[in-house]
Coordinates of C-alpha atoms in Angstrom, one line a residue:
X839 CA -0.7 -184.2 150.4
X840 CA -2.7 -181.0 150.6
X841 CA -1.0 -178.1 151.4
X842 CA -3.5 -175.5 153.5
X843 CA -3.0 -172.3 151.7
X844 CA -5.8 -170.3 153.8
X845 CA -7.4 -172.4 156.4
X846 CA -10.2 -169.7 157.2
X847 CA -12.2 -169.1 160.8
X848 CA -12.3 -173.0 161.7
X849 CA -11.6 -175.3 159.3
X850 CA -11.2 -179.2 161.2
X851 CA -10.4 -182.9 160.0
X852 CA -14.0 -184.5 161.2
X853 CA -15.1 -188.1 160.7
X854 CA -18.5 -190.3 161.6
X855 CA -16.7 -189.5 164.9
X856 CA -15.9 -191.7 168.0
X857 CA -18.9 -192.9 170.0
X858 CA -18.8 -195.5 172.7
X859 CA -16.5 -193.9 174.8
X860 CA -18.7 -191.5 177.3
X861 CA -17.8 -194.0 180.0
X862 CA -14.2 -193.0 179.8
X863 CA -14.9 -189.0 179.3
X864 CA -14.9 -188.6 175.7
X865 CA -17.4 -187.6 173.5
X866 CA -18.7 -188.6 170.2
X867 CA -17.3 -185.9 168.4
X868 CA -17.4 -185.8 163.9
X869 CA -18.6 -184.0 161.7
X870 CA -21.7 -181.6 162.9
X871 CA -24.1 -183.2 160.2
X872 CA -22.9 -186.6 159.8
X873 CA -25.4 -187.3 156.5
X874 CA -23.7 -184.0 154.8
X875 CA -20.2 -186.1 155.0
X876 CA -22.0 -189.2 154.1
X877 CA -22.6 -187.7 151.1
X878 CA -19.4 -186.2 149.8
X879 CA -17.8 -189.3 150.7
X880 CA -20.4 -191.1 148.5
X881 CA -20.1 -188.7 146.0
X882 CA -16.0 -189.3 145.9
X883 CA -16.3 -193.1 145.9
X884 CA -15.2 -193.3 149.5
X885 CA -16.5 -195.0 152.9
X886 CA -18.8 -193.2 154.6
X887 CA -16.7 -193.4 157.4
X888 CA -13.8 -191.5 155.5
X889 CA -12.3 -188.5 156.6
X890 CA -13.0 -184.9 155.0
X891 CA -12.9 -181.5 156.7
X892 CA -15.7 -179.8 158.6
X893 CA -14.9 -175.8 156.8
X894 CA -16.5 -173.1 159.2
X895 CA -18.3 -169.5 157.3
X896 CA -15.2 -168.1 156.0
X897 CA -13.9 -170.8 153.7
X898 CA -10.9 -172.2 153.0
X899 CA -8.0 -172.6 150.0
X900 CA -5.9 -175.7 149.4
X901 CA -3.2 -176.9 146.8
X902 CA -3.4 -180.5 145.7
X903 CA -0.3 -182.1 145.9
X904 CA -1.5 -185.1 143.3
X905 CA -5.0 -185.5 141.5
X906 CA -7.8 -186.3 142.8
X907 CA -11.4 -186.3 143.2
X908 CA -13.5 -183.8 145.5
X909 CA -16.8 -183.2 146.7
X910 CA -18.4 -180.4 148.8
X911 CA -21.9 -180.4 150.6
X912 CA -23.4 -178.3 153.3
X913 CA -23.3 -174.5 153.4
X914 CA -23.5 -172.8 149.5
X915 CA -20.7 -171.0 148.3
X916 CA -18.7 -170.2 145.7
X917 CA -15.8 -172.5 144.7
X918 CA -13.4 -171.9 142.5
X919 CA -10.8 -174.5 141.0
X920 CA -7.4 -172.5 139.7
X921 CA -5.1 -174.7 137.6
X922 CA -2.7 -172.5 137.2
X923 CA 0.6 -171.0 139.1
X924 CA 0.2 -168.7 141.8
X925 CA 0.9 -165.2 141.4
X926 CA -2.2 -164.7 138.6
X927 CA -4.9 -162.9 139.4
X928 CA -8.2 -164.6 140.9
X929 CA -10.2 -163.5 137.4
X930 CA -7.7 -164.6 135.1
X931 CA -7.8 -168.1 136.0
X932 CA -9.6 -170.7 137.3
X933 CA -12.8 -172.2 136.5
X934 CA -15.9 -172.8 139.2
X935 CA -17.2 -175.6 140.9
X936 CA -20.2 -176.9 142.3
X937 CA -21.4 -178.3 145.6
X938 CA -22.8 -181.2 145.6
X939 CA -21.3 -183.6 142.7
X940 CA -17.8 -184.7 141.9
X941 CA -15.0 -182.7 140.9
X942 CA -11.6 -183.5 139.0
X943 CA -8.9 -181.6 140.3
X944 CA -5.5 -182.3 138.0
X945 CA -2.3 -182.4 140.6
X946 CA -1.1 -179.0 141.5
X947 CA -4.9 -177.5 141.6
X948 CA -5.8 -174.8 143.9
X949 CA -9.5 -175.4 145.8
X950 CA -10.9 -171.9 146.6
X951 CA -13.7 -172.4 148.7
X952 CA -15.7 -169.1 149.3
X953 CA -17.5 -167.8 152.3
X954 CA -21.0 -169.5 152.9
X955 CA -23.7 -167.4 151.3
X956 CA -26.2 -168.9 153.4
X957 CA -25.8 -171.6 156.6
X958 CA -22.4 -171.7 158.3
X959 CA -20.5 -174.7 157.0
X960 CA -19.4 -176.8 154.4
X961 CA -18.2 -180.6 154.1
X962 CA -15.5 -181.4 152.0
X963 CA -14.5 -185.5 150.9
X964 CA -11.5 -186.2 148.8
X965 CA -10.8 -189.2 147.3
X966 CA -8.9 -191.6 149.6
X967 CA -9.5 -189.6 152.8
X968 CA -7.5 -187.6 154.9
X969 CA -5.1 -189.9 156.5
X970 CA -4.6 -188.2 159.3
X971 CA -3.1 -190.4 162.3
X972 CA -6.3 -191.6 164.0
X973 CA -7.4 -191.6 168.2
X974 CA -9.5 -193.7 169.7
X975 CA -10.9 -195.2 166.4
X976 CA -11.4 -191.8 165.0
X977 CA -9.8 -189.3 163.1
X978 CA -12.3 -186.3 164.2
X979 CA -11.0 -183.1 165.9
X980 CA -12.5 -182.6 169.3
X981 CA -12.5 -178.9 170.2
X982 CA -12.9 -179.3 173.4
X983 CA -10.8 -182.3 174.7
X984 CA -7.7 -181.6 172.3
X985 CA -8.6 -185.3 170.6
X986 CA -7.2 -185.7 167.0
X987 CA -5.7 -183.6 164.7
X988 CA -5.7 -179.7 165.8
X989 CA -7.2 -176.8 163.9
X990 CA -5.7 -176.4 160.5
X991 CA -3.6 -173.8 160.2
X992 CA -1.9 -171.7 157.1
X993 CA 1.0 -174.1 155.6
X994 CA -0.5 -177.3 157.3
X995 CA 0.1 -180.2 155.2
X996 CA -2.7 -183.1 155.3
X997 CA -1.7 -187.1 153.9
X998 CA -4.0 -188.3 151.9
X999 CA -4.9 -192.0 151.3
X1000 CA -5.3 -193.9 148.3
X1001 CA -8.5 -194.0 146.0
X1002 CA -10.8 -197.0 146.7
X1003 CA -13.6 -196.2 144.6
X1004 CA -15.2 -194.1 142.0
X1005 CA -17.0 -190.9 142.0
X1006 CA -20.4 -191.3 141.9
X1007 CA -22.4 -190.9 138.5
X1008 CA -24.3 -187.9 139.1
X1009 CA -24.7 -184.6 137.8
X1010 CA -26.1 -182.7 141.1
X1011 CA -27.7 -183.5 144.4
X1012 CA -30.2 -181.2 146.1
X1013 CA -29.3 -179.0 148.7
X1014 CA -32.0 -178.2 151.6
X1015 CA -32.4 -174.6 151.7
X1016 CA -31.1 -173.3 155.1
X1017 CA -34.2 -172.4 156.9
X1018 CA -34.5 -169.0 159.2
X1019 CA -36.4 -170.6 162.2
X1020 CA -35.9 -173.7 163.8
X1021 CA -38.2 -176.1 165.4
X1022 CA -36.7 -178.2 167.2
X1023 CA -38.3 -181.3 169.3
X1024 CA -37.8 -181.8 173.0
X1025 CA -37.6 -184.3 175.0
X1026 CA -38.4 -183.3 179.3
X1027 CA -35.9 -184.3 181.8
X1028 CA -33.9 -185.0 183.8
X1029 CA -33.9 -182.1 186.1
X1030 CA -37.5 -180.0 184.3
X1031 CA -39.0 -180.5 188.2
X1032 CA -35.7 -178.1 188.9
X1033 CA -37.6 -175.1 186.8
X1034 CA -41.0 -173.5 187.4
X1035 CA -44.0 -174.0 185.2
X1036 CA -43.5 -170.6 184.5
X1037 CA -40.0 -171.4 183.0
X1038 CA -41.3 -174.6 181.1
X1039 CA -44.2 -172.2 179.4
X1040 CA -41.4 -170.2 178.5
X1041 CA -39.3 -172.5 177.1
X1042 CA -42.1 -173.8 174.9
X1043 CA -43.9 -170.8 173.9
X1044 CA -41.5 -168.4 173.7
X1045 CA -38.4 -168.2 170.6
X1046 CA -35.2 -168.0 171.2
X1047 CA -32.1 -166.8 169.3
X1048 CA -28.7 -168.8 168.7
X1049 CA -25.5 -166.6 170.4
X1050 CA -22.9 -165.5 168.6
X1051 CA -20.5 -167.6 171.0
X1052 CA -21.8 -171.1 170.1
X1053 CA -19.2 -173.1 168.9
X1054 CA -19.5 -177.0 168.4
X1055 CA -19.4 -177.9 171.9
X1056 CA -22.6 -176.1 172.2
X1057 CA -25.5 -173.7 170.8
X1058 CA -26.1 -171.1 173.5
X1059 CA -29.4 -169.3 173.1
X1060 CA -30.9 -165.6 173.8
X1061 CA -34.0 -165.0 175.0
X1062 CA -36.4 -165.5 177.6
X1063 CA -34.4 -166.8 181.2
X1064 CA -35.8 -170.4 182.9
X1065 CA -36.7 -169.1 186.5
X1066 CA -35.5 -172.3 188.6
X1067 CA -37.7 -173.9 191.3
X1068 CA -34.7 -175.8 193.2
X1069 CA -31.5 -173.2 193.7
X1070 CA -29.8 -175.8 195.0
X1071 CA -26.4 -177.0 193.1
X1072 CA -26.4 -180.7 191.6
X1073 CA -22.9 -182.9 191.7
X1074 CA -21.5 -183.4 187.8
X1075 CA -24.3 -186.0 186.1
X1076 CA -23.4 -187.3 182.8
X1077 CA -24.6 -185.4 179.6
X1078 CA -25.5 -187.0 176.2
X1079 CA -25.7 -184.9 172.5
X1080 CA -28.8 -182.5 172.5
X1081 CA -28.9 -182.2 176.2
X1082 CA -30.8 -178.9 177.0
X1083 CA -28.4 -177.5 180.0
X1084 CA -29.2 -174.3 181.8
X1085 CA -26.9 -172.0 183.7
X1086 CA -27.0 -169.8 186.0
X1087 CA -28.0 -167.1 183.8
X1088 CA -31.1 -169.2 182.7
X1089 CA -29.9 -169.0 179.1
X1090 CA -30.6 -172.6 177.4
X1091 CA -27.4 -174.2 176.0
X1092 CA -27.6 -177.0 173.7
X1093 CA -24.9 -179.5 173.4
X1094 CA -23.6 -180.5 170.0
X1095 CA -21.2 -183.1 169.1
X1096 CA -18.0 -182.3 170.7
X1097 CA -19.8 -181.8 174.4
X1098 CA -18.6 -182.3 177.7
X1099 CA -19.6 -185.9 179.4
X1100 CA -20.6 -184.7 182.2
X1101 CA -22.0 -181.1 183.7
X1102 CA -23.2 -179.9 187.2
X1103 CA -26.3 -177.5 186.0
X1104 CA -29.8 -179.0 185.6
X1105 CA -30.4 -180.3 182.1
X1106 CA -34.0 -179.5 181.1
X1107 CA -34.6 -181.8 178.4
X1108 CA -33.0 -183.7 175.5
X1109 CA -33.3 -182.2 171.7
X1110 CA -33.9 -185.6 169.7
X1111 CA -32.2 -184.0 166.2
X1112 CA -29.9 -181.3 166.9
X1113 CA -28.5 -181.7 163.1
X1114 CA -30.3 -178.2 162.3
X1115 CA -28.2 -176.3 164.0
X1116 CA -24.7 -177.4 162.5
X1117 CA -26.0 -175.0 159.7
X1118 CA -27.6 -171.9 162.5
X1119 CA -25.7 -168.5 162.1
X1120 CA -26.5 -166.5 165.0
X1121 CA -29.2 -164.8 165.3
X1122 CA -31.5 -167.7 164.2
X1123 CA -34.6 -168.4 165.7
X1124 CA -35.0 -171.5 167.4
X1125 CA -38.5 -173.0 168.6
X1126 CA -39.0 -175.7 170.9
X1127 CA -42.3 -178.2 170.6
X1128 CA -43.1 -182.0 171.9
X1129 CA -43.1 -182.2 175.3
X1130 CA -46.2 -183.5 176.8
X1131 CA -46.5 -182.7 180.8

């Protein structure tokens, strides 16, 4: 087991995720940037479809109820690996960590993971996987639909699985630094004829800043508003990951992994990689470019 000590802002069991079921409502859902889990499940000796947790800015603690092998990738921050019993003080003990290789944790080990330095989260694989009951094929937390396992929370407990492999023989991987402006390709349709040229101009030629309530059913954006050309309202049509929605307010919203199927405002256009944004604080810049009309 691993016994959540301090389970930070949003820390979530994700997964490769669920896809294949849109037809019955559900979304796709796992981790935000699927290659970052890849990775540390690589780097752990795991399948890449193994279970880790998705840790969200503020970082999280755990106790290690056996030994085991551990890998983190994403977000940089500082991680700290205290062997001894609680009660000493933080720079007493302990010994640091890296992200982006594997680490031996002896049973009994506290994982401090620290608050990201720069990006906005962090992937973590432990040997064996989380063995969290799965749904639907997948162990992922869905935020929006309740699916899988809920939020951690202080003095969860997480089963772990048994080792199938062996950490990987590496010293470091590289880490992409976190970049202050996004450019992100779009894709028009299938409702651009609902905005003006005007708004489409805008869209394109105009930067845009990520909200501070995004979440990972969607990046909502600040800046310039889409003027519409058709007011009218459009029945529910179904929505796919990346879809460029816009609401009534003419602020773009860009759905990420765990989005709704379907939505009633006009979608724009499609974003063909929305894997940037899984590491976008607010306040980011994002560009859009591509579209030929």
């Amino acid at each position: 087991m691993i016994e959540v000590l301090r389970a930070g802002a949003l820390t979530t069991v994700q997964d490769q995720g669920r896809p294949g079921f849109a037809h019955l409502g559900v979304p796709r859902s796992g981790a935000l940037d699927p290659a970052a889990l890849r990775l540390a499940n690589r780097l752990v000796g795991n399948p890449e479809t193994a279970a880790g947790l998705e840790i969200t800015l503020t970082g999280c603690d755990l106790r290690f109820g056996r030994a085991a092998c551990v890998a983190l990738t994403g977000a940089e921050a500082e991680v700290r690996i205290d062997r001894q019993p609680p009660g000493h003080r933080p720079a007493d003990v302990g010994r640091p960590g890296d992200l982006g290789r594997p680490l031996s944790l002896t049973a009994g080990a506290v994982l401090r993971i620290g608050p990201a330095r720069a990006g906005l989260r962090t992937w973590l694989a432990v040997s064996g996987g989380l063995d969290v009951p799965p749904v639907l094929g997948s162990r992922a937390t869905d935020t929006l639909s309740g699916l899988g396992p809920p939020p951690l929370r202080d003095g969860d407990r997480l089963p772990l699985g048994p080792p199938v492999g062996h950490p990987a023989p590496v010293d470091v991987t590289v880490t992409p630094p976190v970049p202050d402006e996004l450019r992100l390709t779009l894709h028009l349709g299938p409702r651009h004829d609902w905005f003006t040229p005007a708004a489409l101009d805008l869209l394109l030629g105009t930067a845009y800043t990520v909200s501070p309530v995004s979440n990972r059913v969607g990046a909502r954006l600040a800046g310039a508003a889409l003027p519409r050309a058709v007011t009218g309202e459009l029945p529910s049509e179904g929505l796919v990951l990346g879809a460029v929605q816009v609401p009534a307010d003419g602020q773009p919203l860009i759905f990420l992994a765990d989005h709704p199927t379907t939505g009633g405002y006009p979608v724009v256009g499609v974003v063909d990689d929305v894997t940037p944004l899984a590491q976008a604080r607010p306040g980011t810049t994002v560009r859009f470019h591509g579209p030929q009309r």
